mmCIF file of C-alpha atoms in Angstrom:
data_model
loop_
_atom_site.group_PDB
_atom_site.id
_atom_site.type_symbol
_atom_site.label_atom_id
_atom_site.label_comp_id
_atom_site.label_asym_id
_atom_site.label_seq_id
_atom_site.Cartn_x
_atom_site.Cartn_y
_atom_site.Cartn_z
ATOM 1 C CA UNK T 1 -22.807 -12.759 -8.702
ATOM 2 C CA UNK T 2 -21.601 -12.283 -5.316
ATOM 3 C CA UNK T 3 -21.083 -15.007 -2.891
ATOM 4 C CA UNK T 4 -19.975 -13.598 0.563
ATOM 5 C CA UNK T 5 -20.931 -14.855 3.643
ATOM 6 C CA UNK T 6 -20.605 -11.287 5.817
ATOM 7 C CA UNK T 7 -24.173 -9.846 5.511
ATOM 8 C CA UNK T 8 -22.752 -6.627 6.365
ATOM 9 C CA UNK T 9 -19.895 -6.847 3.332
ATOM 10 C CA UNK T 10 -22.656 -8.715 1.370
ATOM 11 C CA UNK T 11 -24.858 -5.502 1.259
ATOM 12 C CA UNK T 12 -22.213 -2.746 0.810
ATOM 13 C CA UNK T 13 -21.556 -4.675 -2.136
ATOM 14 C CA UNK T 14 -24.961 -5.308 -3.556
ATOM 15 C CA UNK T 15 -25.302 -1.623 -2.852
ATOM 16 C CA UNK T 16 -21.814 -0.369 -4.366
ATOM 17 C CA UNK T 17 -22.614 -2.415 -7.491
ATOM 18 C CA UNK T 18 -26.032 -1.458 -8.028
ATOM 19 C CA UNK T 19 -25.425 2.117 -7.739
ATOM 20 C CA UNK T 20 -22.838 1.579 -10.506
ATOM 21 C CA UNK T 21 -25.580 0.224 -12.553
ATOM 22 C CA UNK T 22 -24.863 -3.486 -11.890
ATOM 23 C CA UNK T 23 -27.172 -6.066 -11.933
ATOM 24 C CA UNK T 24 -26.565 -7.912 -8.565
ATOM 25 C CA UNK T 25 -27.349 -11.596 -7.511
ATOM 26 C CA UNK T 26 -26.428 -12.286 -3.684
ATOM 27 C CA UNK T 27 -25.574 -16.359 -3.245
ATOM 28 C CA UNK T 28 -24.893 -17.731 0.012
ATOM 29 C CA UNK T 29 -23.964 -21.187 -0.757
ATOM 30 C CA UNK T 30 -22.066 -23.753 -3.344
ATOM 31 C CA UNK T 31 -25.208 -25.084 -5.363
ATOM 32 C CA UNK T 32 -27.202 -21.887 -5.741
ATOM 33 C CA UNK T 33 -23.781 -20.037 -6.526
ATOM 34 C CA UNK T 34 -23.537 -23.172 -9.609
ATOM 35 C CA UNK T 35 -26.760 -22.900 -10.634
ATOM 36 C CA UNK T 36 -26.676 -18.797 -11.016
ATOM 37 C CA UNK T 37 -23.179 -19.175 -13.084
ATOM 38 C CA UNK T 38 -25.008 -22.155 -15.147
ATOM 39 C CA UNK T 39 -28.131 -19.455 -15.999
ATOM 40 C CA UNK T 40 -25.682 -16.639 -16.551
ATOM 41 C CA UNK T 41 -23.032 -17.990 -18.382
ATOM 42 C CA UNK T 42 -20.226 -16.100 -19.420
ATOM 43 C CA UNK T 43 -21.567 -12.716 -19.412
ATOM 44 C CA UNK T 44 -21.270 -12.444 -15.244
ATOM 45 C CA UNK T 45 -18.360 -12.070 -12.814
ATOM 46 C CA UNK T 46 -18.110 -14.167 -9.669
ATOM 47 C CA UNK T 47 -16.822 -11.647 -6.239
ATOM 48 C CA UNK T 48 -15.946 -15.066 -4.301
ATOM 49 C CA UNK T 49 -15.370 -15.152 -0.482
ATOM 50 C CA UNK T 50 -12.002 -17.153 -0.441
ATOM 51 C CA UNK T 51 -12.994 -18.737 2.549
ATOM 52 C CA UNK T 52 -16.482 -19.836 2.660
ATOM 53 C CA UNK T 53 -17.455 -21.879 5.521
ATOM 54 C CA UNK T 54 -17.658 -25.462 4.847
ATOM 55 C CA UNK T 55 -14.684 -25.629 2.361
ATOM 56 C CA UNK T 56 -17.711 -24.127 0.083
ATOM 57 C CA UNK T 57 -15.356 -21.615 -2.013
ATOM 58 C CA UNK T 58 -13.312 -24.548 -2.944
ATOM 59 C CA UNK T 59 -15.940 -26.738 -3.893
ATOM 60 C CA UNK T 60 -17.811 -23.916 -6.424
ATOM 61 C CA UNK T 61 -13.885 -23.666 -8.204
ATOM 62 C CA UNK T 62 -13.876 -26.758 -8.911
ATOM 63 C CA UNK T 63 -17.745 -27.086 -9.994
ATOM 64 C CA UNK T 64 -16.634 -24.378 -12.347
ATOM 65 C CA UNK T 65 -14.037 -26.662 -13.807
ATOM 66 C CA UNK T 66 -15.081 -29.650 -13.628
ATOM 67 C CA UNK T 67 -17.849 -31.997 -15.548
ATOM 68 C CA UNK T 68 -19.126 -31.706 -18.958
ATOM 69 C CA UNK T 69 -19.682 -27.902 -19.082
ATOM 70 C CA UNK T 70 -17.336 -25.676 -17.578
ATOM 71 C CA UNK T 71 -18.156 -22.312 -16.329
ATOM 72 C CA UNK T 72 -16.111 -19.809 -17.865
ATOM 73 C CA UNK T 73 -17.629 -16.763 -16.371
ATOM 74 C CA UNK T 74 -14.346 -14.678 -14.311
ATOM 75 C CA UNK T 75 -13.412 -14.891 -10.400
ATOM 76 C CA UNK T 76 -12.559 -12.639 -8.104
ATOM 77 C CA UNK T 77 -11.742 -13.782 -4.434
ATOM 78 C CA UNK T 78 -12.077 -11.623 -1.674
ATOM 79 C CA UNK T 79 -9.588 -12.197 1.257
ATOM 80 C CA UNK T 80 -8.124 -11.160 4.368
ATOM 81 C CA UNK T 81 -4.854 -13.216 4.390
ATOM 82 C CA UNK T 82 -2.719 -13.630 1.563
ATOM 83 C CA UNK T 83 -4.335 -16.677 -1.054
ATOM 84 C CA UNK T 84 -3.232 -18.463 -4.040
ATOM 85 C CA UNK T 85 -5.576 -18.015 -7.188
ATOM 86 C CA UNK T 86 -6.775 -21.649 -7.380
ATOM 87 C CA UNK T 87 -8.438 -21.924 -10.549
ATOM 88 C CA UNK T 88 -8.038 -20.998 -13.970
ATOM 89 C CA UNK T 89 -11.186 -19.045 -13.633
ATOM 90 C CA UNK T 90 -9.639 -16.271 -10.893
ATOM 91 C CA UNK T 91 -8.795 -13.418 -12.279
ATOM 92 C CA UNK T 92 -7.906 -11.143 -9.085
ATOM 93 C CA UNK T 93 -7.526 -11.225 -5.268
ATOM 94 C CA UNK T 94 -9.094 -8.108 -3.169
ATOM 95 C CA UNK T 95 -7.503 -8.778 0.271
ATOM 96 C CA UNK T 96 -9.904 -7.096 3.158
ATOM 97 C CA UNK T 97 -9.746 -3.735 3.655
ATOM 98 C CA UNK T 98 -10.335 -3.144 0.115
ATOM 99 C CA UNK T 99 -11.321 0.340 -1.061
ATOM 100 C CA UNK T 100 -14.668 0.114 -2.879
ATOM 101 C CA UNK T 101 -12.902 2.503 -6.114
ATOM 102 C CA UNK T 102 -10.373 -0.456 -6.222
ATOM 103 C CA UNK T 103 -13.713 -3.178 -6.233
ATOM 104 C CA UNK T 104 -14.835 -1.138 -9.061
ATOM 105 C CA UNK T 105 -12.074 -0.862 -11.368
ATOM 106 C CA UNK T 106 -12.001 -4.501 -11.003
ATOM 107 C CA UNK T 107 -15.278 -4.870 -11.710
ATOM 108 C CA UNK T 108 -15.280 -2.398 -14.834
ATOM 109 C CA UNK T 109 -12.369 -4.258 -16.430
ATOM 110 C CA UNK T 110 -14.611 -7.786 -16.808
ATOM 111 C CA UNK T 111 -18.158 -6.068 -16.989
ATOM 112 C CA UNK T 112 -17.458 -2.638 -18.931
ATOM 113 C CA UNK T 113 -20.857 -1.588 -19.788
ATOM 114 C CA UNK T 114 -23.576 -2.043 -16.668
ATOM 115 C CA UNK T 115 -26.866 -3.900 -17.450
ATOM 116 C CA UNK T 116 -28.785 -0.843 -15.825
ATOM 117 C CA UNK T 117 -28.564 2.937 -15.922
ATOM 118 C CA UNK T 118 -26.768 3.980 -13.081
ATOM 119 C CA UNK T 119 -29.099 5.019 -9.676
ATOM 120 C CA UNK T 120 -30.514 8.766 -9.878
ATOM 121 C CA UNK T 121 -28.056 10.784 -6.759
ATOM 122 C CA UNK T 122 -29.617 10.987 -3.418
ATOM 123 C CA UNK T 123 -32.244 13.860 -3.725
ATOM 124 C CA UNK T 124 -32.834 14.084 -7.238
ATOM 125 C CA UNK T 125 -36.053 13.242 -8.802
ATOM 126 C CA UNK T 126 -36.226 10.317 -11.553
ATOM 127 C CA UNK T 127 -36.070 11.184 -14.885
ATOM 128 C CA UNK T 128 -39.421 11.242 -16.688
ATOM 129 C CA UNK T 129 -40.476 8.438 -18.689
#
C-alpha cells in the first residue's frame, strides 16, 4: 500500500513495484489508507508519506495502533527532512532522494516473494499461456 501524496513519486512507485512483481494499491488519504490495511492485514507493507497534508500520516499511525484491532502490517515513511519513527509499526525511514535499488531492498526484506510474476522486459513478447 502506498500512500504518497506526489502524483509524480506516487507513479514511479506504483511502477517500480509492479515491475518487481508487486501488487500495488495507491491511497491518497487517512480512511481509505485504514480501510486497505483492515482488508489486507498483515501480509502488506505501508510506503507512508511522513508528512501528509492535514496531519493525515499521523492520524493513520495511530489508527494502526489504536482501538480494538490493531494493524500490524509494517511502515515505511518516506521523508525529506530527518523524522522520528513514531509508531511501533515503522520499520524504516527513506529520506528523499532515495535510490529506487535502496526502495527495493526495503521492500524485499518485509515482502520476499511478489504476489505476481515479474513484468515481461520492454520488447519481449509474453510468454504463452
Amino acid at each position: 500500500v502506498v500512500a504518497e501524496d506526489d502524483p509524480g513519486l506516487r507513479e514511479v512507485l506504483l511502477h517500480v513495484l509492479h515491475e518487481a512483481g508487486y501488487q500495488v494499491l495507491l491511497v491518497s488519504r487517512e480512511a481509505d489508507t485504514l480501510a486497505a490495511l483492515r482488508r489486507l492485514g498483515a501480509g502488506c507493507l505501508l510506503i507512508l508519506e511522513a508528512k501528509l497534508p492535514d496531519a493525515a500520516s499521523e492520524a493513520i499511525l495511530q489508527g494502526m495502533t489504536g482501538g480494538p484491532a490493531p494493524i500490524t502490517c509494517p511502515v515505511v515513511l518516506l521523508s525529506g527532512p530527518p523524522v522520528e519513527a513514531r509508531s511501533s509499526n515503522v520499520v524504516g525511514v527513506l529520506r528523499k532522494p532515495f535510490e529506487l535499488t535502496r526502495m527495493l531492498a526495503v521492500v524485499k526484506a518485509f515482502c520476499p516473494s511478489p504476489a505476481l510474476p515479474p513484468s515481461p522486459a520492454r520488447g519481449s513478447a509474453p510468454a504463452a499461456a
